[in-house]
mmCIF file of C-alpha atoms in Angstrom:
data_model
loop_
_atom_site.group_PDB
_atom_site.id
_atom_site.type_symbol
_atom_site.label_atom_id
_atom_site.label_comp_id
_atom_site.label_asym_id
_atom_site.label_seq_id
_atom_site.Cartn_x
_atom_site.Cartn_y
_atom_site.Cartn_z
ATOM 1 C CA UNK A 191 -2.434 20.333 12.064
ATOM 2 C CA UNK A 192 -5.158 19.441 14.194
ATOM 3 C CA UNK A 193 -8.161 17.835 12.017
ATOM 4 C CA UNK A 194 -12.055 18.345 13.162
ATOM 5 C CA UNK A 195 -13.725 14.906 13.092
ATOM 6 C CA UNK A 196 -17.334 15.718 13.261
ATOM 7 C CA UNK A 197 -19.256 13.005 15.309
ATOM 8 C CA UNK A 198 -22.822 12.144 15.522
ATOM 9 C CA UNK A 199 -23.930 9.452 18.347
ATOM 10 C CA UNK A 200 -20.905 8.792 18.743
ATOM 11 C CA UNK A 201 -19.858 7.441 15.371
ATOM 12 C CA UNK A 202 -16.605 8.914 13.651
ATOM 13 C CA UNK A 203 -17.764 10.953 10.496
ATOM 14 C CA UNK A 204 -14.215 10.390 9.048
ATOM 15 C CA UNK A 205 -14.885 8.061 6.575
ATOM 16 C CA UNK A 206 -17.731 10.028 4.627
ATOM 17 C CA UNK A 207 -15.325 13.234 5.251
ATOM 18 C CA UNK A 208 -12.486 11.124 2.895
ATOM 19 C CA UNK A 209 -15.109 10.381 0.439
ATOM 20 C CA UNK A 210 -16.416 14.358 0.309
ATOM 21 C CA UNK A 211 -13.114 15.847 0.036
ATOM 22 C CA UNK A 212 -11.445 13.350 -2.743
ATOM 23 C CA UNK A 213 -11.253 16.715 -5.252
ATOM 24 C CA UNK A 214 -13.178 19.170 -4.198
ATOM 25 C CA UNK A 215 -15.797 20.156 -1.361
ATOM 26 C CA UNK A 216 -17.394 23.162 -1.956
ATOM 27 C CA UNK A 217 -20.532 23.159 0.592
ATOM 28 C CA UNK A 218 -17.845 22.756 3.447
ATOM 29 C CA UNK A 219 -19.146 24.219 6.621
ATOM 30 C CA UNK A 220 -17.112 26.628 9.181
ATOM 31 C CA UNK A 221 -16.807 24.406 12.508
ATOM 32 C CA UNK A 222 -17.131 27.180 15.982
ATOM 33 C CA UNK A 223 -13.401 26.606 15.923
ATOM 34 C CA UNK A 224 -12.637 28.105 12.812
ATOM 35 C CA UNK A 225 -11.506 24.664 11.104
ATOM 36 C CA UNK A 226 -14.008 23.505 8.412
ATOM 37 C CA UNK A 227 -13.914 20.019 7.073
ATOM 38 C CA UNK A 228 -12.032 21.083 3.769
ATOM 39 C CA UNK A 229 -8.594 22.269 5.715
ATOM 40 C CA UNK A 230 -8.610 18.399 6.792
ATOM 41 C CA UNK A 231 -8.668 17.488 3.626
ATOM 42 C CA UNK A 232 -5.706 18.260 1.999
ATOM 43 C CA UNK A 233 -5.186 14.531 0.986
ATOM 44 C CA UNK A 234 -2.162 12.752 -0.544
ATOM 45 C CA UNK A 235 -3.163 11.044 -3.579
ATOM 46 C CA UNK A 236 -1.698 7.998 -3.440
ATOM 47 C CA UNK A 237 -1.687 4.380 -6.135
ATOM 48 C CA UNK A 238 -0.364 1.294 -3.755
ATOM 49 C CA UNK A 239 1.213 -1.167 -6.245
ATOM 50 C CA UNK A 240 1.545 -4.983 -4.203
ATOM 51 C CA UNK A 241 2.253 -8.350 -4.341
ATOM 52 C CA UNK A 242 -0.449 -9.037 -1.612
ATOM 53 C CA UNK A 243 -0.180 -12.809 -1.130
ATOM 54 C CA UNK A 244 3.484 -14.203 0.680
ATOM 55 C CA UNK A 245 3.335 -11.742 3.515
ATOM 56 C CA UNK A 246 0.602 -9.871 5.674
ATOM 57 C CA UNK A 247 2.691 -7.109 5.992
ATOM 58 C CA UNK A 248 1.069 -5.619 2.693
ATOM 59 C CA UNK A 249 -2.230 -6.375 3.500
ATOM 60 C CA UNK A 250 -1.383 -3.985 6.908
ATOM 61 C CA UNK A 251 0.156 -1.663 4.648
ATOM 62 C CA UNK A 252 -2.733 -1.498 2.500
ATOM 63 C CA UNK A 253 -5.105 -0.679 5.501
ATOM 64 C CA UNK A 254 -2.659 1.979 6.634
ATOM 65 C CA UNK A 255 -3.646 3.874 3.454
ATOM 66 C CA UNK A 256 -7.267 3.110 3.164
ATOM 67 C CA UNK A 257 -7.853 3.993 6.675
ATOM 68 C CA UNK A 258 -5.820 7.519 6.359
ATOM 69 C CA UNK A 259 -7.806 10.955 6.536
ATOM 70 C CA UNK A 260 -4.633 12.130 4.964
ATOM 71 C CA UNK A 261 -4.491 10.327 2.148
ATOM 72 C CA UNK A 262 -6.791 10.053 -1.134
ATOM 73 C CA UNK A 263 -6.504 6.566 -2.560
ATOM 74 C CA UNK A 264 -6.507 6.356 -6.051
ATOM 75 C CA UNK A 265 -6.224 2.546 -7.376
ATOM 76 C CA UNK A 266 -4.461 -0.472 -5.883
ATOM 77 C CA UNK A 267 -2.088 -2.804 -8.227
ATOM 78 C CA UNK A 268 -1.351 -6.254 -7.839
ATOM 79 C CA UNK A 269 2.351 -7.366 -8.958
ATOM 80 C CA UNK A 270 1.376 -10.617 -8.014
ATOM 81 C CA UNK A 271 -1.128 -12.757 -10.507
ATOM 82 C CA UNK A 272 -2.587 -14.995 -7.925
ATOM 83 C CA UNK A 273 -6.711 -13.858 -7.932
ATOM 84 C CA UNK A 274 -7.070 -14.189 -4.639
ATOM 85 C CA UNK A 275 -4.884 -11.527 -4.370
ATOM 86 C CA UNK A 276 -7.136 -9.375 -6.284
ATOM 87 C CA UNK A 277 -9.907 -10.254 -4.677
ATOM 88 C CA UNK A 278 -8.581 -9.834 -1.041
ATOM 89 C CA UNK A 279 -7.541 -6.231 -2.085
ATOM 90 C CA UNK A 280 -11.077 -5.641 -3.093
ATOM 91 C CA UNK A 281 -12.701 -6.644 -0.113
ATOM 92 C CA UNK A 282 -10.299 -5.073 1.899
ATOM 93 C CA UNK A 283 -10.724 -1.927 0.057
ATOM 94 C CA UNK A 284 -14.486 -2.477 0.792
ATOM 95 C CA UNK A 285 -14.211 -2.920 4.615
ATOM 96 C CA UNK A 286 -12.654 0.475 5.061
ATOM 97 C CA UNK A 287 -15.771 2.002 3.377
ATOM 98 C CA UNK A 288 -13.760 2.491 -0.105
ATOM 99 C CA UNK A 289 -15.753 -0.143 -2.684
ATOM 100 C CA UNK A 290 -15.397 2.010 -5.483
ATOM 101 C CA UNK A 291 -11.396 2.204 -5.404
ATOM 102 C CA UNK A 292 -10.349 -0.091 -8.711
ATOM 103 C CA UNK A 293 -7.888 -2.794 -8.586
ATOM 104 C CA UNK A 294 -5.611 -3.821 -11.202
ATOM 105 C CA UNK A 295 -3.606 -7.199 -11.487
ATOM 106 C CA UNK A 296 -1.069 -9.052 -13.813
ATOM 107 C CA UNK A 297 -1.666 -11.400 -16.347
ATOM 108 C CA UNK A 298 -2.319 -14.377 -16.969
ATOM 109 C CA UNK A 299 -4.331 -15.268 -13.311
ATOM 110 C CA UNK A 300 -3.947 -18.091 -11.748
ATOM 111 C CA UNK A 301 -5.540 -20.051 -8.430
ATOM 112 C CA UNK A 302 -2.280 -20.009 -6.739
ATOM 113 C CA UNK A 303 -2.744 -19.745 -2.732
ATOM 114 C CA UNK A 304 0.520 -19.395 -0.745
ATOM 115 C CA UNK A 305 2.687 -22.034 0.885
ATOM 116 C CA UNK A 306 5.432 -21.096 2.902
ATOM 117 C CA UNK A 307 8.014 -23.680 1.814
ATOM 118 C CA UNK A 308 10.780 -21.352 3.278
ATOM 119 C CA UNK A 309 10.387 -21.773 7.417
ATOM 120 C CA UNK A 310 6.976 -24.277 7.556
ATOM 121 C CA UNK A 311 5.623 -21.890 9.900
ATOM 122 C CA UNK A 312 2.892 -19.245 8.369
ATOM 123 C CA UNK A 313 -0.169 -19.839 7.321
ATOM 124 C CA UNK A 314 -2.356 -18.100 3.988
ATOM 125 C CA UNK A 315 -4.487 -15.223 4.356
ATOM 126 C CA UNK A 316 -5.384 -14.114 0.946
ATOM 127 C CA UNK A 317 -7.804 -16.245 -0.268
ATOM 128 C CA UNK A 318 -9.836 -16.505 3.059
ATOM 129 C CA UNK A 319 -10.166 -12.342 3.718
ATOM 130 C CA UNK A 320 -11.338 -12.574 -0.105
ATOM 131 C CA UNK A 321 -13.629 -15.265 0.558
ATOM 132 C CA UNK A 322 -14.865 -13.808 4.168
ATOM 133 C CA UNK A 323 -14.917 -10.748 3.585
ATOM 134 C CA UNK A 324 -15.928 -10.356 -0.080
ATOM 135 C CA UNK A 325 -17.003 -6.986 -1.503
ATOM 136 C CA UNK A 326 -16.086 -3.985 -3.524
ATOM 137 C CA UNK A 327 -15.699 -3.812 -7.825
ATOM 138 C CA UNK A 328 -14.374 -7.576 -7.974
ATOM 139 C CA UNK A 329 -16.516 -9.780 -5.944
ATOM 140 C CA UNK A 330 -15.637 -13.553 -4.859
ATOM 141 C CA UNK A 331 -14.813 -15.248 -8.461
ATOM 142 C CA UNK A 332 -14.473 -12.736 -10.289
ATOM 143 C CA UNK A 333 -10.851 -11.536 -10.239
ATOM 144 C CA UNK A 334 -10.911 -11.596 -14.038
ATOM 145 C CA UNK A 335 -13.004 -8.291 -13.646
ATOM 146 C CA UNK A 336 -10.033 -6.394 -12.233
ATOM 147 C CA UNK A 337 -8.456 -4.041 -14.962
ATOM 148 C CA UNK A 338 -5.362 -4.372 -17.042
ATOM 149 C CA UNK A 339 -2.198 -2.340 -14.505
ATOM 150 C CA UNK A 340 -1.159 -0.831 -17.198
ATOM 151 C CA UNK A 341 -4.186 0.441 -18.146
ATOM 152 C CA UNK A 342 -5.497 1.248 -14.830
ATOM 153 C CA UNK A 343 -2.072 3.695 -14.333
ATOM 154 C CA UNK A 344 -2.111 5.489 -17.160
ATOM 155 C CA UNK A 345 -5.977 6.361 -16.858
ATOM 156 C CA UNK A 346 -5.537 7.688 -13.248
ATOM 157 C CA UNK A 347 -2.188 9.559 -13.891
ATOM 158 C CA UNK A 348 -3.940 11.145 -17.161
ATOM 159 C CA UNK A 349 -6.704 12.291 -14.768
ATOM 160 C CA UNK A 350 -4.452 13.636 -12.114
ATOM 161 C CA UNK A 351 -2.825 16.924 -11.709
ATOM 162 C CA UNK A 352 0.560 17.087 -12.516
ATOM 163 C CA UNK A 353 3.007 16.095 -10.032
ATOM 164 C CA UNK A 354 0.353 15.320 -7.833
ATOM 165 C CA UNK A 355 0.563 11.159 -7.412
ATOM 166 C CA UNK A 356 2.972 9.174 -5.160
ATOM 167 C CA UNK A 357 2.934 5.658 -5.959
ATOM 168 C CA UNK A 358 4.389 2.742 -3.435
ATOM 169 C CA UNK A 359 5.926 0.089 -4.285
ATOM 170 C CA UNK A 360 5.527 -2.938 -1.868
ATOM 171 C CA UNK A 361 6.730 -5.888 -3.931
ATOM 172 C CA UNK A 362 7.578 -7.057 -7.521
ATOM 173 C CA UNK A 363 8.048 -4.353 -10.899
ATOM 174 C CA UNK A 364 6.027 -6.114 -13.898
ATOM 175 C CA UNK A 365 3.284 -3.132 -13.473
ATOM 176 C CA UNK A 366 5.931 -0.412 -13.506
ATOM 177 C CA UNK A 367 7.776 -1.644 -15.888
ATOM 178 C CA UNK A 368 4.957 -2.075 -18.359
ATOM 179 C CA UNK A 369 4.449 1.544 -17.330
ATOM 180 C CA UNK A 370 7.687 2.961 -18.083
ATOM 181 C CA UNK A 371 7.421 0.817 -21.672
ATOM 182 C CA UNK A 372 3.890 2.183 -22.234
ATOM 183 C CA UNK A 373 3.129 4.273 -25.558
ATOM 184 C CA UNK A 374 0.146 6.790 -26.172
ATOM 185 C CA UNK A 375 -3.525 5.100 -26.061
ATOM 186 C CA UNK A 376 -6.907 6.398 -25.403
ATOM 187 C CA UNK A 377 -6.264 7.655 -22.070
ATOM 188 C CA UNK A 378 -3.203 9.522 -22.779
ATOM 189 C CA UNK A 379 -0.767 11.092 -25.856
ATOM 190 C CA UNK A 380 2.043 10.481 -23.467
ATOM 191 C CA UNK A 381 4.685 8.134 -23.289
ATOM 192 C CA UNK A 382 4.837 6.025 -20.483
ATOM 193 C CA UNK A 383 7.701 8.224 -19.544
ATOM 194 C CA UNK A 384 6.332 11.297 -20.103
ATOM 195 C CA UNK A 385 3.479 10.526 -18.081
ATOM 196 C CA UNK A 386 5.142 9.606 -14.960
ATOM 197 C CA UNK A 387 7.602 12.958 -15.433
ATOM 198 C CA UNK A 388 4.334 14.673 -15.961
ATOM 199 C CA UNK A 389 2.003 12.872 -13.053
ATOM 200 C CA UNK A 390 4.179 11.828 -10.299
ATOM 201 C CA UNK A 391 5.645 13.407 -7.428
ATOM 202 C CA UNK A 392 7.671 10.349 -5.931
ATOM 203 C CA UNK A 393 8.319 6.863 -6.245
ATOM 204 C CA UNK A 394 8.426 5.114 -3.036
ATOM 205 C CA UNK A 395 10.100 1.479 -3.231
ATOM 206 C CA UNK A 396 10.183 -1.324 -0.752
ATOM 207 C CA UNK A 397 13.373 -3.116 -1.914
ATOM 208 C CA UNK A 398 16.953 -3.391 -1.477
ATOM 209 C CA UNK A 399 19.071 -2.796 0.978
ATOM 210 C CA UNK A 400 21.580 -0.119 1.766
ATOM 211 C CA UNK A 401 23.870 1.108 0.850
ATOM 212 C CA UNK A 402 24.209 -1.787 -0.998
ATOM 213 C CA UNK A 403 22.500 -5.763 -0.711
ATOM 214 C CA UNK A 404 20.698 -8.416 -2.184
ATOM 215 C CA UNK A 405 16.850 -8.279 -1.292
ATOM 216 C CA UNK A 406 14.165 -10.170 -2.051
ATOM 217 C CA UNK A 407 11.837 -7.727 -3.362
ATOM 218 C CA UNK A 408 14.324 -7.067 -6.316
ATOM 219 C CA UNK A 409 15.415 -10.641 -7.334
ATOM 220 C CA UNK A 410 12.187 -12.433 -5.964
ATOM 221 C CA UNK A 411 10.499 -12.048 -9.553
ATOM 222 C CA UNK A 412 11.726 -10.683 -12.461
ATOM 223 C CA UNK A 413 15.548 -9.025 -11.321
ATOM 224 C CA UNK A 414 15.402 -7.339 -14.744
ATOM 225 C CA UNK A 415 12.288 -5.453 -14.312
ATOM 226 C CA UNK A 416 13.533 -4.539 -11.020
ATOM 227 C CA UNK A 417 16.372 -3.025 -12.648
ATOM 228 C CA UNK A 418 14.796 -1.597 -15.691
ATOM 229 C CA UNK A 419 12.523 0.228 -13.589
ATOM 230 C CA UNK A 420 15.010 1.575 -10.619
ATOM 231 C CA UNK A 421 18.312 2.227 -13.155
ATOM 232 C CA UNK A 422 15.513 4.545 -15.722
ATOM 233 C CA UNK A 423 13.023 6.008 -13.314
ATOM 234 C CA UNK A 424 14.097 9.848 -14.051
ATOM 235 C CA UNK A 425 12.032 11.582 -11.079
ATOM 236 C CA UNK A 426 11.932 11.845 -7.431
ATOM 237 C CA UNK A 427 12.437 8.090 -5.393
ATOM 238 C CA UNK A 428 12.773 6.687 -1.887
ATOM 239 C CA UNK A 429 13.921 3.505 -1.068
ATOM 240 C CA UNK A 430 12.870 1.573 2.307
ATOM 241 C CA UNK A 431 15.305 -1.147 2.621
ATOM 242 C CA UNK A 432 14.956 -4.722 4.213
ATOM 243 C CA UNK A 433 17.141 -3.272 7.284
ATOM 244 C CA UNK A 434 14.546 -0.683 7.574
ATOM 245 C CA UNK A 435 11.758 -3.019 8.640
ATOM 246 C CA UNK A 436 13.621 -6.116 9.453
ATOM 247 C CA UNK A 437 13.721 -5.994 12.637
ATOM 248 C CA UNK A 438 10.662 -3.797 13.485
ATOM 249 C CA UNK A 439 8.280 -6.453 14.505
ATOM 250 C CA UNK A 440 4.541 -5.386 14.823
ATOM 251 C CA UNK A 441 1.192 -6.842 14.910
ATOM 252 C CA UNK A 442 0.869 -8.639 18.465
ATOM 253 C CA UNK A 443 -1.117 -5.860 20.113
ATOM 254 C CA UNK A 444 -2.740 -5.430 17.076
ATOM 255 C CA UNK A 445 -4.006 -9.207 16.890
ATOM 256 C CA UNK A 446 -4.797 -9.225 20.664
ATOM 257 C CA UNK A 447 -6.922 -5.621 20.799
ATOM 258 C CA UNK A 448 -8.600 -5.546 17.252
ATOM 259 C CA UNK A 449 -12.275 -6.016 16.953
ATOM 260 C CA UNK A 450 -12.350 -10.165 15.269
ATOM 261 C CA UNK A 451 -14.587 -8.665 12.766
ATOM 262 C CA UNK A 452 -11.755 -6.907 11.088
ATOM 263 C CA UNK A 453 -10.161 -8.292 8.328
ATOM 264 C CA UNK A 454 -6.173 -7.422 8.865
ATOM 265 C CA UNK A 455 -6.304 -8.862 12.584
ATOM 266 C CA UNK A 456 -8.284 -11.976 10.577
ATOM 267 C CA UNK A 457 -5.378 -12.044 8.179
ATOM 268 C CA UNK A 458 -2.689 -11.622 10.482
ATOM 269 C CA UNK A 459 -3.953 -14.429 13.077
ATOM 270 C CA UNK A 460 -4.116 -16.741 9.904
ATOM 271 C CA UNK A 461 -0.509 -15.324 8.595
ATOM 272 C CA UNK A 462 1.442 -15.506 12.005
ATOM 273 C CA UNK A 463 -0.791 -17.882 14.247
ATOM 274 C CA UNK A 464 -0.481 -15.062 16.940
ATOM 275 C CA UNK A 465 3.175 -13.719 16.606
ATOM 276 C CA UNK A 466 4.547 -10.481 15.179
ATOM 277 C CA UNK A 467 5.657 -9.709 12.030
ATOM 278 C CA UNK A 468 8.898 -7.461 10.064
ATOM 279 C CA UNK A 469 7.604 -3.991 8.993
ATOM 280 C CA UNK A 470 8.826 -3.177 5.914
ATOM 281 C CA UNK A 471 5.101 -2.469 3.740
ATOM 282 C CA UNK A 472 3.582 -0.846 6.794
ATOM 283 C CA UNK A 473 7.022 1.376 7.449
ATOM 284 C CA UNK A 474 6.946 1.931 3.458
ATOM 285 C CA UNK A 475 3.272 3.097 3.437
ATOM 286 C CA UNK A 476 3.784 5.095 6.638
ATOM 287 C CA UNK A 477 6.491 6.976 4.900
ATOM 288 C CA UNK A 478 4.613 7.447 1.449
ATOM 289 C CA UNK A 479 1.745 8.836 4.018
ATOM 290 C CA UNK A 480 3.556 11.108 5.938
ATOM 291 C CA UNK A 481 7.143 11.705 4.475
ATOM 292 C CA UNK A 482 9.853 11.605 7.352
ATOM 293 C CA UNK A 483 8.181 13.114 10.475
ATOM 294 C CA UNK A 484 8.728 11.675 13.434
ATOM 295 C CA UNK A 485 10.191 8.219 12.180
ATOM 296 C CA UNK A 486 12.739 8.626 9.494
ATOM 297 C CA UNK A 487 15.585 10.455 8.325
ATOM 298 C CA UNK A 488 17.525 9.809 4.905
ATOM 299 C CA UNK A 489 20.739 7.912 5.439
ATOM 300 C CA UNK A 490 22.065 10.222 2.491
ATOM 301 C CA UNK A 491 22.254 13.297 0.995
ATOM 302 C CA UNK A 492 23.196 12.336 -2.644
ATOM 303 C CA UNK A 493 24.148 9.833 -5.097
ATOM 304 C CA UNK A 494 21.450 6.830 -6.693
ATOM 305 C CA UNK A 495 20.497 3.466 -6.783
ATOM 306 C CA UNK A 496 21.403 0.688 -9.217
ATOM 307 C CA UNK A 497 20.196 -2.803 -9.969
ATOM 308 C CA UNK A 498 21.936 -5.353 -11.003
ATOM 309 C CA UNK A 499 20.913 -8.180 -13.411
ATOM 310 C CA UNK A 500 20.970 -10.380 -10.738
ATOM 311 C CA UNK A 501 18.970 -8.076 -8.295
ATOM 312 C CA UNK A 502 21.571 -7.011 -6.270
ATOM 313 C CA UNK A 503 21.692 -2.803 -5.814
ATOM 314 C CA UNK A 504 24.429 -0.714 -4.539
ATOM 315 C CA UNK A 505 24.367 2.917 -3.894
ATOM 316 C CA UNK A 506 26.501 4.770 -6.343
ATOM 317 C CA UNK A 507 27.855 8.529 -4.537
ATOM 318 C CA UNK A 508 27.511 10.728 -7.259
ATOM 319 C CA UNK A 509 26.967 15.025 -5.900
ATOM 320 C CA UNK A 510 24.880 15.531 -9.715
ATOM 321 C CA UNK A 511 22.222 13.054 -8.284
ATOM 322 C CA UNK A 512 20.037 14.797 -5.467
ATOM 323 C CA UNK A 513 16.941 13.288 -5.483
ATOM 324 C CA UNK A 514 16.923 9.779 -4.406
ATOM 325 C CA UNK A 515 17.573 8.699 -1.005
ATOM 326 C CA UNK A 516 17.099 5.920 1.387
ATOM 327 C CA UNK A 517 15.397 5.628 4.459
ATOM 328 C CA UNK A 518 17.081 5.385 8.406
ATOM 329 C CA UNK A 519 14.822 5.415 11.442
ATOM 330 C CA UNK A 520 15.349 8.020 13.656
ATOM 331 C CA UNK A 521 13.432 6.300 16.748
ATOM 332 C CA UNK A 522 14.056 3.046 18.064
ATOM 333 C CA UNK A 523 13.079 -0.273 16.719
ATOM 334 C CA UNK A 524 10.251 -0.617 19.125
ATOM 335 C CA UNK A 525 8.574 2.567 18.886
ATOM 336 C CA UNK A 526 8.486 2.811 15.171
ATOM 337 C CA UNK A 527 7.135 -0.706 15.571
ATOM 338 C CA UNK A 528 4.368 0.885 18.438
ATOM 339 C CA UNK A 529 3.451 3.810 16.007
ATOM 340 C CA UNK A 530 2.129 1.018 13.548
ATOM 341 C CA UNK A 531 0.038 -0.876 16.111
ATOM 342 C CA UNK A 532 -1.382 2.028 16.916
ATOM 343 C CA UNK A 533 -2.575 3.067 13.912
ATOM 344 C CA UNK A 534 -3.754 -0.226 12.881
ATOM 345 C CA UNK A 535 -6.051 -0.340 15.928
ATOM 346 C CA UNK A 536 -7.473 3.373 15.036
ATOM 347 C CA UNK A 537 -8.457 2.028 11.964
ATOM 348 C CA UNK A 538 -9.906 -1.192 12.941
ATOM 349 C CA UNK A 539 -11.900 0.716 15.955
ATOM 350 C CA UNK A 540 -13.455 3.538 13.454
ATOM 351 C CA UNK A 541 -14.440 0.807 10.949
ATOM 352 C CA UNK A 542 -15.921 -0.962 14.038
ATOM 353 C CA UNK A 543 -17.808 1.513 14.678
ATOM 354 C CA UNK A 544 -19.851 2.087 12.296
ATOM 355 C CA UNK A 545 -22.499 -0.650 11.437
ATOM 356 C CA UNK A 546 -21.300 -3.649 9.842
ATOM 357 C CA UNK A 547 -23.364 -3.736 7.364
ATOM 358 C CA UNK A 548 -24.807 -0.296 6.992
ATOM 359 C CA UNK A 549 -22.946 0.667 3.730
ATOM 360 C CA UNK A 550 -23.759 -3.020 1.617
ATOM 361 C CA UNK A 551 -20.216 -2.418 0.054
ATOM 362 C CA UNK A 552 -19.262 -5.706 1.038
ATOM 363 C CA UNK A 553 -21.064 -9.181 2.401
ATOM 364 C CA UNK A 554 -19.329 -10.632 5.298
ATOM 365 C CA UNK A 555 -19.736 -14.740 4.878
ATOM 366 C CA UNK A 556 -20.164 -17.015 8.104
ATOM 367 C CA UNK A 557 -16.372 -17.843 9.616
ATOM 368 C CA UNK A 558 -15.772 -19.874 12.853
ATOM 369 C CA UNK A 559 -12.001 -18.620 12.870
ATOM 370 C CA UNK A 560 -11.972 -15.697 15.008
#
């Protein structure tokens, strides 16, 4: 479908076009070409759940989504109870011209900032993009402000059509698992349950590996939750595995062409120190965006997932079991990693070029790191 992008002096229109069209736009205007604003916004709503804080690939995964026309971002969870991670989601969230997008984390917070005690070789991003580039509904210091995940699902799937929300999954399962444990409140009569069966179109995981493996994801956390959640999720799920992404390795051009003002290059250069990264958020995202297009195919046509206690999952073949699958790329390793670099830079460019400060969503402190 080819999307009209209206321009004035030059400066993409996009981003007020995603904040018109969320629900509904009913002063939409016929462009000479017969394509009005409102065709281009049949958005997918989408909730990101993350453990942005031990890798950058979720923070490029998260500006994948916020700097879609195609997709209407509902809320952004946190899986991981560090608040810088809250707060770097916020001002992310804020960058891309969406302040108002709410951001839940797990409990109880702490001040932890990452150290990679694995391979000594990448740096932390979290707290300085939160620090840098604070802005949105939690603002430097005040991660405590960011709502309950629980709380924060069940009052956006209440609000939603049904079957309408995909939610990915780029990390740990302590926010869907509360979910799936949830009872009625004040938001909803539902079940947690009954709400997802009633709300949610597709569950789309980073984790595991296939057809069978032992990935981080899963056991990194809680390998319990990661099983309660996979072995009694009843509806519609896709799995990107660590072979997916593994060895799609993205983010050089992105670091060397992105405008320095933009926050994901910023976190990148402090993540990698100027080398590329593994894919699997971004190719996650991508896929919860877009479903298979160009990229993927499912590596097969029946059967489900299961968890171990331990964290490890095999696929179990099983013809009554139809709708989960896992994902295969159908393009090389390179171009899939090419198609993210890409889009990375169209979103840093359009943010770029608007005014940096026109929109006071977020307050850009002084940095020397460039």
């Amino acid at each position: 479908m080819t999307m009209y992008a209206p321009a004035i002096m030059g400066l993409s229109l996009w981003p007020f076009i995603w904040h018109s069209c969320v629900i509904g736009f009913a002063h939409a205007r016929t462009h000479p070409d017969g394509i009005t604003p409102l065709s281009a916004c049949q958005k997918k709503n989408m909730i990101i759940d993350t453990d942005l804080f031990s890798d950058v690939d979720d923070a490029a995964a998260l500006m994948l989504a916020a700097t879609s026309p195609s997709v209407n971002l509902l809320a952004v969870n946190i899986n991981y109870p560090s608040s810088y991670s809250a707060l770097a989601a916020s001002a992310i969230l804020a960058y891309y011209g969406l302040p108002d997008i709410p951001v839940g984390i797990r409990r109880p917070l702490t001040d932890n900032t990452f150290f990679d005690s694995w391979s000594f070789e990448l740096g932390e991003y979290a707290s300085k993009v939160a620090y840098h580039w604070t802005g949105g509904t939690l603002s430097w210091g005040h991660a405590e402000d960011a709502w309950d995940p629980v709380k924060l699902y069940r009052k956006i799937l209440s609000e939603a059509n049904d079957q309408s929300v995909t939610i990915a999954s780029i990390g740990f399962f302590e926010n869907l698992s509360g979910l799936l444990n949830s009872t009625a409140d004040e938001f909803s009569p539902l079940q947690g349950w009954e709400l997802i069966s009633a709300k949610v179109s597709e569950l789309v995981v980073m984790g595991g590996a296939y057809p069978s493996g032992y990935e981080y994801n899963f056991w990194g956390d809680n390998s319990s939750l990661a099983a309660h959640v996979i072995n009694n999720w009843a509806g519609r799920v896709v799995y990107s595995g660590d072979e997916l992404g593994a060895n799609v390795k993205s983010g050089a051009r992105f670091m060397a062409e992105a405008p320095s003002s933009d926050p994901i290059r910023s976190a990148y250069v402090y993540y990698t120190y100027n080398t590329s990264r593994p894919s699997w958020d971004p190719l996650t995202v991508l896929y919860a965006m877009d479903g298979l297009g160009e990229l993927y195919e499912y590596g097969n046509s029946m059967g489900y997932n299961y968890v171990a206690a331990d964290g490890s999952n095999s696929w179990v073949y099983d013809e009554d079991f139809t709708n989960q699958h896992w994902l295969q790329l159908k393009v090389p390793n390179d171009v899939a990693a090419s198609e993210i670099d890409r889009r990375l830079l169209e979103g840093a460019r359009q943010r770029a070029s608007r005014p940096l400060y026109s929109d006071h969503s977020f307050v850009k402190q002084e940095s020397f790191f460039t």
